[in-house]
Coordinates of C-alpha atoms in Angstrom, one line a residue:
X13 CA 20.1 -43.2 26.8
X14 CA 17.1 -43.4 28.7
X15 CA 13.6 -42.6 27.1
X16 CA 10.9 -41.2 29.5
X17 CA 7.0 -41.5 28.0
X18 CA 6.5 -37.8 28.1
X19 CA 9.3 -37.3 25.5
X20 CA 8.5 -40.2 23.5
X21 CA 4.6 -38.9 23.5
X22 CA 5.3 -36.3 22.2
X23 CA 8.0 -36.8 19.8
X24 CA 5.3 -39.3 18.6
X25 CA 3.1 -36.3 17.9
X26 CA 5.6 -34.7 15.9
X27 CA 5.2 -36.9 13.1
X28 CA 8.3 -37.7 10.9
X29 CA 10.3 -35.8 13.5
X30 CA 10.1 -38.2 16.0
X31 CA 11.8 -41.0 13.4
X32 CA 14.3 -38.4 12.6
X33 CA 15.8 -38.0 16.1
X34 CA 17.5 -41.6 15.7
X35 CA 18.2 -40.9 11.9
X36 CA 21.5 -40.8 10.6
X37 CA 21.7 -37.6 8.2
X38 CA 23.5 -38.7 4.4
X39 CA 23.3 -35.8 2.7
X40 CA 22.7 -32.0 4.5
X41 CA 24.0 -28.9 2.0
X42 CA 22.2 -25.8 0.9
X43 CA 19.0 -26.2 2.8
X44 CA 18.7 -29.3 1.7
X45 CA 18.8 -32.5 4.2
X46 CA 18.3 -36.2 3.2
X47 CA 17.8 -38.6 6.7
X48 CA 17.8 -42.3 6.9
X49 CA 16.3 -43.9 9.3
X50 CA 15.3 -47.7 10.6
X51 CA 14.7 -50.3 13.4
X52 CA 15.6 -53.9 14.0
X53 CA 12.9 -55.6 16.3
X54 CA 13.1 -59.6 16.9
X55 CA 11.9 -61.7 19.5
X56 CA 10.7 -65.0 20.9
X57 CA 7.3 -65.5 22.1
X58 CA 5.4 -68.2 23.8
X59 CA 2.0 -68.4 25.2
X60 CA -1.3 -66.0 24.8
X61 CA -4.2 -67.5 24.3
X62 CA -5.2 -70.5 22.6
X63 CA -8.8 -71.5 21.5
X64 CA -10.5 -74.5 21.2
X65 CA -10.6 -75.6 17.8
X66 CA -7.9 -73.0 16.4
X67 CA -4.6 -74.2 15.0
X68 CA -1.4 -73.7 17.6
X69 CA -0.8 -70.3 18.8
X70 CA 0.7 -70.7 22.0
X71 CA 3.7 -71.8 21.1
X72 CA 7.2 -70.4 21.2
X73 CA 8.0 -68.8 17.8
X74 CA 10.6 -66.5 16.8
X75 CA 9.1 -63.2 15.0
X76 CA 9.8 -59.8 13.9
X77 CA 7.7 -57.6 15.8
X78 CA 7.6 -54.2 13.7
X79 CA 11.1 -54.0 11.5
X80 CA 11.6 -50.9 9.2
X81 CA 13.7 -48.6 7.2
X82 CA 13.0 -44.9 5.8
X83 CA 14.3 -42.1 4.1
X84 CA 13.1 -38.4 5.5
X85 CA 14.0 -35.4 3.2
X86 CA 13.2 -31.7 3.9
X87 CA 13.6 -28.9 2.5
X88 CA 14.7 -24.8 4.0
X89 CA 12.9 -22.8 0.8
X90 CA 13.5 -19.5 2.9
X91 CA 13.8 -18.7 6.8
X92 CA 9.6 -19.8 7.3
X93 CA 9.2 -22.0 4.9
X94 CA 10.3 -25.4 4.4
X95 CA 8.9 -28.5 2.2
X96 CA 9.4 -32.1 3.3
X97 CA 8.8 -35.8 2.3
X98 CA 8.7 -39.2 3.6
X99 CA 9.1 -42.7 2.7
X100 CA 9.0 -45.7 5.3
X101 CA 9.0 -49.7 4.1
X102 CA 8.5 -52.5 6.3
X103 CA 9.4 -56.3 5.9
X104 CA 9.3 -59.7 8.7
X105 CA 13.2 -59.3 8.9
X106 CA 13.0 -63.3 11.1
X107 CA 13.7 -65.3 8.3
X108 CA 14.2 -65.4 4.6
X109 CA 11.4 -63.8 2.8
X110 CA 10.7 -63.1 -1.1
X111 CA 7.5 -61.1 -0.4
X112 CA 7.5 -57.5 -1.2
X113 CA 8.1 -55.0 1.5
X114 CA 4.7 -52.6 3.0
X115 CA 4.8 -49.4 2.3
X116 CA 4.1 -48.0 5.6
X117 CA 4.2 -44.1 5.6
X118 CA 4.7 -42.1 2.1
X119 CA 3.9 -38.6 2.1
X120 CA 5.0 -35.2 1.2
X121 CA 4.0 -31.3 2.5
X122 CA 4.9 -27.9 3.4
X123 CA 5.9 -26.3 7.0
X124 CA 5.9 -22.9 8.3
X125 CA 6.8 -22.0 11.9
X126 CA 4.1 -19.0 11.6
X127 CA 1.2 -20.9 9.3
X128 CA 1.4 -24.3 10.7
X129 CA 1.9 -27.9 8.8
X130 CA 0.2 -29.3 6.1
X131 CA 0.9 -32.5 4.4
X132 CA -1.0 -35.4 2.2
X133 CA -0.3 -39.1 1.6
X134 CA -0.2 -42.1 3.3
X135 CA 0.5 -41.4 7.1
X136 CA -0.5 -42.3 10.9
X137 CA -3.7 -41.1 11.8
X138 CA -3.5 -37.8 13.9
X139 CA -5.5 -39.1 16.7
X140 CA -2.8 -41.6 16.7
X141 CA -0.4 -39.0 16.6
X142 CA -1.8 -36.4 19.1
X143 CA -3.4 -39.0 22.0
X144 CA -2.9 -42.6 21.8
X145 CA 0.5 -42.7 20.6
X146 CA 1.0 -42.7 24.7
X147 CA 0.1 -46.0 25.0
X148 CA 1.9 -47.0 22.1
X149 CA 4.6 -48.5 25.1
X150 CA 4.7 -52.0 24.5
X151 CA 7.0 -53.3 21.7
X152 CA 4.6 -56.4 21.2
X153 CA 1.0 -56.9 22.9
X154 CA -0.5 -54.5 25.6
X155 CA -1.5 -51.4 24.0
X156 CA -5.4 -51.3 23.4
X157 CA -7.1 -48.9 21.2
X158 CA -10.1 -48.2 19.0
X159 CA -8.7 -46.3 16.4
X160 CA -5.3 -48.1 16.7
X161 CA -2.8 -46.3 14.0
X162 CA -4.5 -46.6 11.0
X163 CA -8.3 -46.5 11.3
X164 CA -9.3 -44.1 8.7
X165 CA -5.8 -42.8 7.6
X166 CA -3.2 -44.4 6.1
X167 CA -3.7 -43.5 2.6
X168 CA -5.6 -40.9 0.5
X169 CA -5.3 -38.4 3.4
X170 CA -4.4 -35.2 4.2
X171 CA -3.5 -33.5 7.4
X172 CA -3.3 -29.6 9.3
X173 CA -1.3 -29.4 12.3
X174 CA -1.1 -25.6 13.6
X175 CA 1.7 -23.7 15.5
X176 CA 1.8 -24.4 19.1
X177 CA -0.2 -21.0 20.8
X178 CA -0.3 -21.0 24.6
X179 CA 0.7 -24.8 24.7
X180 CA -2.4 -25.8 22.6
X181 CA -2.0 -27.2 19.3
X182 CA -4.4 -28.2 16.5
X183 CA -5.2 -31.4 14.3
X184 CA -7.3 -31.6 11.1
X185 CA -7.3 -34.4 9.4
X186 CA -9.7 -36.1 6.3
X187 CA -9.6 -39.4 4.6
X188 CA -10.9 -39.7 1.1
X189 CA -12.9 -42.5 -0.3
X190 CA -13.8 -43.2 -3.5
X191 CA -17.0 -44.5 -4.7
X192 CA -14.9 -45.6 -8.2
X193 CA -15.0 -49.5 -8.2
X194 CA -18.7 -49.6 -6.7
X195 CA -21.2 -52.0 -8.8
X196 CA -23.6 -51.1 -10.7
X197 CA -26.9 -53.3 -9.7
X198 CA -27.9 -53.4 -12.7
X199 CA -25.2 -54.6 -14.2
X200 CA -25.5 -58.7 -15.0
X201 CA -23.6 -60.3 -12.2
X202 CA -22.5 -57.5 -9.9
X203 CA -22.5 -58.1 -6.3
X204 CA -25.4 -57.1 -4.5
X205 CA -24.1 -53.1 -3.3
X206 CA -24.9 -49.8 -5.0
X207 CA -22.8 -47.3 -6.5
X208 CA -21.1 -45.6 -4.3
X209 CA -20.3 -41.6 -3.9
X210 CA -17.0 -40.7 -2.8
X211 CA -17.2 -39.4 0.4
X212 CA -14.7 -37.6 3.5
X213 CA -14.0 -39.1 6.7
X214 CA -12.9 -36.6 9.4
X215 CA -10.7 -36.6 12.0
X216 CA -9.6 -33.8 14.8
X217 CA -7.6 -33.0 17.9
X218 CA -6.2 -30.5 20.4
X219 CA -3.7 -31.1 22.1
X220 CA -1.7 -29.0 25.3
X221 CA 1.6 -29.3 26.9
X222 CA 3.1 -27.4 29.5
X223 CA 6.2 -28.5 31.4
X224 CA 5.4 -32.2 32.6
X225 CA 2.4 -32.4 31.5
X226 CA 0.8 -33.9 28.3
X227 CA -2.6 -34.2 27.7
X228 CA -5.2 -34.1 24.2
X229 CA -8.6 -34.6 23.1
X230 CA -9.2 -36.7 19.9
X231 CA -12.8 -37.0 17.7
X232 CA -12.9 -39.4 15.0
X233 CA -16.0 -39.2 12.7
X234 CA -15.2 -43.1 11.2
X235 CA -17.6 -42.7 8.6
X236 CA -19.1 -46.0 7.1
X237 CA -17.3 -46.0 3.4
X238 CA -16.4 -48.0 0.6
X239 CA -13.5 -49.9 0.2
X240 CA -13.2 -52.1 -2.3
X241 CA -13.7 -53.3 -6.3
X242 CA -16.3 -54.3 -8.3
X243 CA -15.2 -58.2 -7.4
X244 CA -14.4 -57.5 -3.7
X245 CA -17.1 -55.3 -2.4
X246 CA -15.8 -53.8 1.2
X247 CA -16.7 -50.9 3.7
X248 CA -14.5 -49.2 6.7
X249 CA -16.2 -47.5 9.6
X250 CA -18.9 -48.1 12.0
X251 CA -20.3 -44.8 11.5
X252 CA -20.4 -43.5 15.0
X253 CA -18.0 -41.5 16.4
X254 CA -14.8 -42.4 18.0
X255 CA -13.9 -40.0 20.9
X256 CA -10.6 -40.0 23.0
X257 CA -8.8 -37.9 25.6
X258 CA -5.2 -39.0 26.9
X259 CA -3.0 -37.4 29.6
X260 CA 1.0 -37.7 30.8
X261 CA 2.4 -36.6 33.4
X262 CA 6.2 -36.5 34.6
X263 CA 5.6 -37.0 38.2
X264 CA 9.2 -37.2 39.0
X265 CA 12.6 -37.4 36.4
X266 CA 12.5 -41.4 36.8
X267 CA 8.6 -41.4 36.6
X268 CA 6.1 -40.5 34.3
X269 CA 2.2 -41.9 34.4
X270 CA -0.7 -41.8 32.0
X271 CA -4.6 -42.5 31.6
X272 CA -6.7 -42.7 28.7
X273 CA -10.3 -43.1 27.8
X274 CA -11.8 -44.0 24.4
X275 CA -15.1 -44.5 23.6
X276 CA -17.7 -45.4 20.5
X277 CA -21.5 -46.2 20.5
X278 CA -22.4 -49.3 18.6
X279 CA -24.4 -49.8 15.5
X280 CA -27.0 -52.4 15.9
X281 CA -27.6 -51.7 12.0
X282 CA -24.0 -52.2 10.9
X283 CA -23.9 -54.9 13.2
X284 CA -21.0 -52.8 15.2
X285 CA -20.2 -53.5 18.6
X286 CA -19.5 -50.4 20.7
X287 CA -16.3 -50.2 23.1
X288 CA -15.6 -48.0 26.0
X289 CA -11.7 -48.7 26.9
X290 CA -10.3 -46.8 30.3
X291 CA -6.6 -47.0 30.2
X292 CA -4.0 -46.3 33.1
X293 CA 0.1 -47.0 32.8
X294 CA 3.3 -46.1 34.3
X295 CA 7.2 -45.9 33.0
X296 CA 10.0 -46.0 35.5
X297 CA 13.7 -45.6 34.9
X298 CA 16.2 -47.7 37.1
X299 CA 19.8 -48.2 37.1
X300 CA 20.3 -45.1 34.6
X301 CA 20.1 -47.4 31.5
X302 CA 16.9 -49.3 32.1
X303 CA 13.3 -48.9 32.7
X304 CA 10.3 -50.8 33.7
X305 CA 6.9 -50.1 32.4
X306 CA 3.4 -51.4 32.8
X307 CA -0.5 -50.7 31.6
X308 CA -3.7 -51.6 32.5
X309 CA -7.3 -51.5 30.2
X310 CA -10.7 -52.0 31.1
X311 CA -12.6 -52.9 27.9
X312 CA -16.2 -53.0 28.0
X313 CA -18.1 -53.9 24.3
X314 CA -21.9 -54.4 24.0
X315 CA -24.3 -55.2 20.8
X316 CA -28.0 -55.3 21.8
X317 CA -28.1 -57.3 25.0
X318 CA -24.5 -58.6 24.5
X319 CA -22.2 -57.0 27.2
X320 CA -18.3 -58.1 27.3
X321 CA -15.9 -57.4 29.5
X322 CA -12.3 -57.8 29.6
X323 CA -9.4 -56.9 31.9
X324 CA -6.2 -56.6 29.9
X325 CA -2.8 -56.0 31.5
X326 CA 0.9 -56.0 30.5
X327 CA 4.2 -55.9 32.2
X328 CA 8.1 -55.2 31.0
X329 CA 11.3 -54.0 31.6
X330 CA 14.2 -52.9 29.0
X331 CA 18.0 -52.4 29.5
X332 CA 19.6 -49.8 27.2
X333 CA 23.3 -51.5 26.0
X334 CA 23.8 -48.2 24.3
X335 CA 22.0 -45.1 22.8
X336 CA 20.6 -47.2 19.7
X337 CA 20.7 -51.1 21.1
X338 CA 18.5 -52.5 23.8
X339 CA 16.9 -56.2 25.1
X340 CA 13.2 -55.5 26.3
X341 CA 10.8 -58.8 28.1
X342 CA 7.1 -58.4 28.2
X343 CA 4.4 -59.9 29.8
X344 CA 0.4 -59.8 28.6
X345 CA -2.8 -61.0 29.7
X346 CA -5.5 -60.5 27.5
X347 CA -8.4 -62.0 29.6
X348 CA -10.4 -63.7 27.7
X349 CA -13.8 -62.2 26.3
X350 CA -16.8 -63.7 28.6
X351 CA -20.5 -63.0 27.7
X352 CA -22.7 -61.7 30.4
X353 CA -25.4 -59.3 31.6
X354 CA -25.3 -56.2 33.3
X355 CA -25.4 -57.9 36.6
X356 CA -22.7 -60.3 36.9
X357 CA -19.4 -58.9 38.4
X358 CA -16.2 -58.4 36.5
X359 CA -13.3 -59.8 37.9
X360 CA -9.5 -60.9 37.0
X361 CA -8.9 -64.6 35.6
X362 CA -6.7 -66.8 36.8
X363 CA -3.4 -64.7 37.2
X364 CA -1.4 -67.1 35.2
X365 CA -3.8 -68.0 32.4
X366 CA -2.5 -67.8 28.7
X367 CA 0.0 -65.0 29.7
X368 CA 2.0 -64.0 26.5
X369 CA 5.9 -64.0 27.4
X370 CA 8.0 -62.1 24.8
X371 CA 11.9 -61.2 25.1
X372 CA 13.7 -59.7 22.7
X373 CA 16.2 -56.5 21.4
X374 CA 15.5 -53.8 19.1
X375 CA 18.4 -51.6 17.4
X376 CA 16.8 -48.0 16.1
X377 CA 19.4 -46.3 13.6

């Protein structure tokens, strides 16, 4: 019933395997499995920040906070060899809704205990998946990240991950671009960008577990690309690299802790700010059904002779009704971004300014 971070890390790092170990198997006959899988997250929030001159934010508001279904199929070709695919939808499942559901993770590839894992399509990114999945705690706001999930996956990607050798494993990863859809400038009325080449955007990790511990190292090239049309000119990336290292460790069965650091220069050119975040967390269990759980960041972003700094915490606890079902309250404080120089000392805000309070229960099937 309980869910320690070490076990959730790195099921997280396993890919579609970690969604298939609350799955509930429909069809399984002649090497051949079919798994469906999904999650029913709703809450209440109130609070957070609210700016001057913004429309109402702090308010209470019922909301779905990351409500999905998906189908996982895989596969046995011979003892080694196995092929698999996945498809995952999400929807806002707090109210009545006619728009159409995102497609959140389609893709399909091969396995082999001896060669490794290879698959293509629209997935998390694998520094996601290798390093900051262990912050991914919070079931609303409190997790910070550069690369987040998505930055430079999801979509027109493929992926490597090797067999485990000695505890290490490694991720490749590259995300395609296309240049089709760039302008040409000669062309009467194009916006004002180039044609564009396609290009690659690369991605690696290595990551290493032995017994309670977890730890990985992440490099993100998040090359500057287009993406976009010939009406919508857009680009992705700050073209400077995004590097990351993460650790877990099970101090005792009821305790686990973790620390991360993630960092990227900025790009005066681009405009780009650059962000150093330092991470630290814990995850208790209590009362053999229930946990409490808690993370701190330190996030420093500069541009030129722009420096901001903000101190970002969250609090919560869950209580596990059963394997499946459990109620979950949070509390965040983003601190508010202040501009300074390099000589004025950081410090906390007011402890009870704009706090975000959310409560709510998510059922995984």
């Amino acid at each position: 019933m309980k869910k320690t971070l070490l076990a959730t890390a790195i099921a997280g790092a396993l890919g579609a395997s970690a969604a298939a170990q609350a799955a509930t198997t429909v069809y399984d006959q002649d090497g051949t499995k079919l798994d469906v899988y999904g999650r029913l997250a709703l809450a209440v929030t109130t609070g957070g920040v609210q700016e001057d001159g913004d429309v109402k934010s702090d308010g209470s508001e019922f909301t779905d906070l990351g409500s999905r279904f998906g189908f996982i199929a895989e596969e046995q070709v011979s003892q080694d060899f196995s092929v698999f695919g996945r498809m995952e939808f999400r929807a806002d499942m707090d109210e009545k809704s006619d728009t159409e559901f995102q497609v959140r993770n389609t893709y399909a590839g091969v396995k082999s205990q001896t060669y490794g894992q290879l698959w293509a399509g629209n997935f998390d990114a694998i520094t996601y998946q290798a390093g900051s999945v262990l912050f991914d705690v919070p079931e609303n706001a409190g997790w910070e990240s550069i690369t987040s999930v998505d930055n430079q996956s999801h979509g027109d990607s493929i992926a490597y991950k090797s067999p485990e050798f000695a505890g290490f494993t490694t991720w490749l990863q590259g995300k395609h671009h296309t240049g089709n859809g760039s302008n040409d400038p000669a062309r009467e009325g194009a916006a004002e960008t180039e044609r564009e080449s396609s290009t690659i955007s690369a991605q690696a990790a290595v990551s290493y577990e032995q017994g309670p511990f977890y730890g990985a190292i992440t490099w993100d090239q998040d090359k500057h690309s287009f993406s976009g049309s010939d009406n919508t000119p857009d680009y992705v990336g700050n073209d400077e690299d995004i590097f990351g290292a993460y650790a877990s460790y099970q101090v005792l069965p009821a305790l686990s802790l973790r620390a991360g650091y993630e960092t990227q220069d900025e790009n005066e050119e681009l405009g780009a700010r650059g962000t150093d975040i330092a991470m630290v967390g814990f995850t208790a269990d209590y009362m053999d059904n229930a946990q409490i759980y808690g993370q701190y960041a330190h996030v420093d972003e500069e541009l030129g002779d722009e420096d901001e700094t903000l101190n970002r915490w969250m609090l919560g606890t869950n209580y596990f009704f059963s394997d499946q079902m459990y109620a979950f309250a949070e509390v965040y404080q983003q601190d508010q971004e202040s501009l300074t120089d390099d000589t004025v000392e950081e410090e906390f805000r007011s402890f009870d300014d704009d706090i975000l309070t959310t409560v709510g229960v998510r059922y995984d099937f």
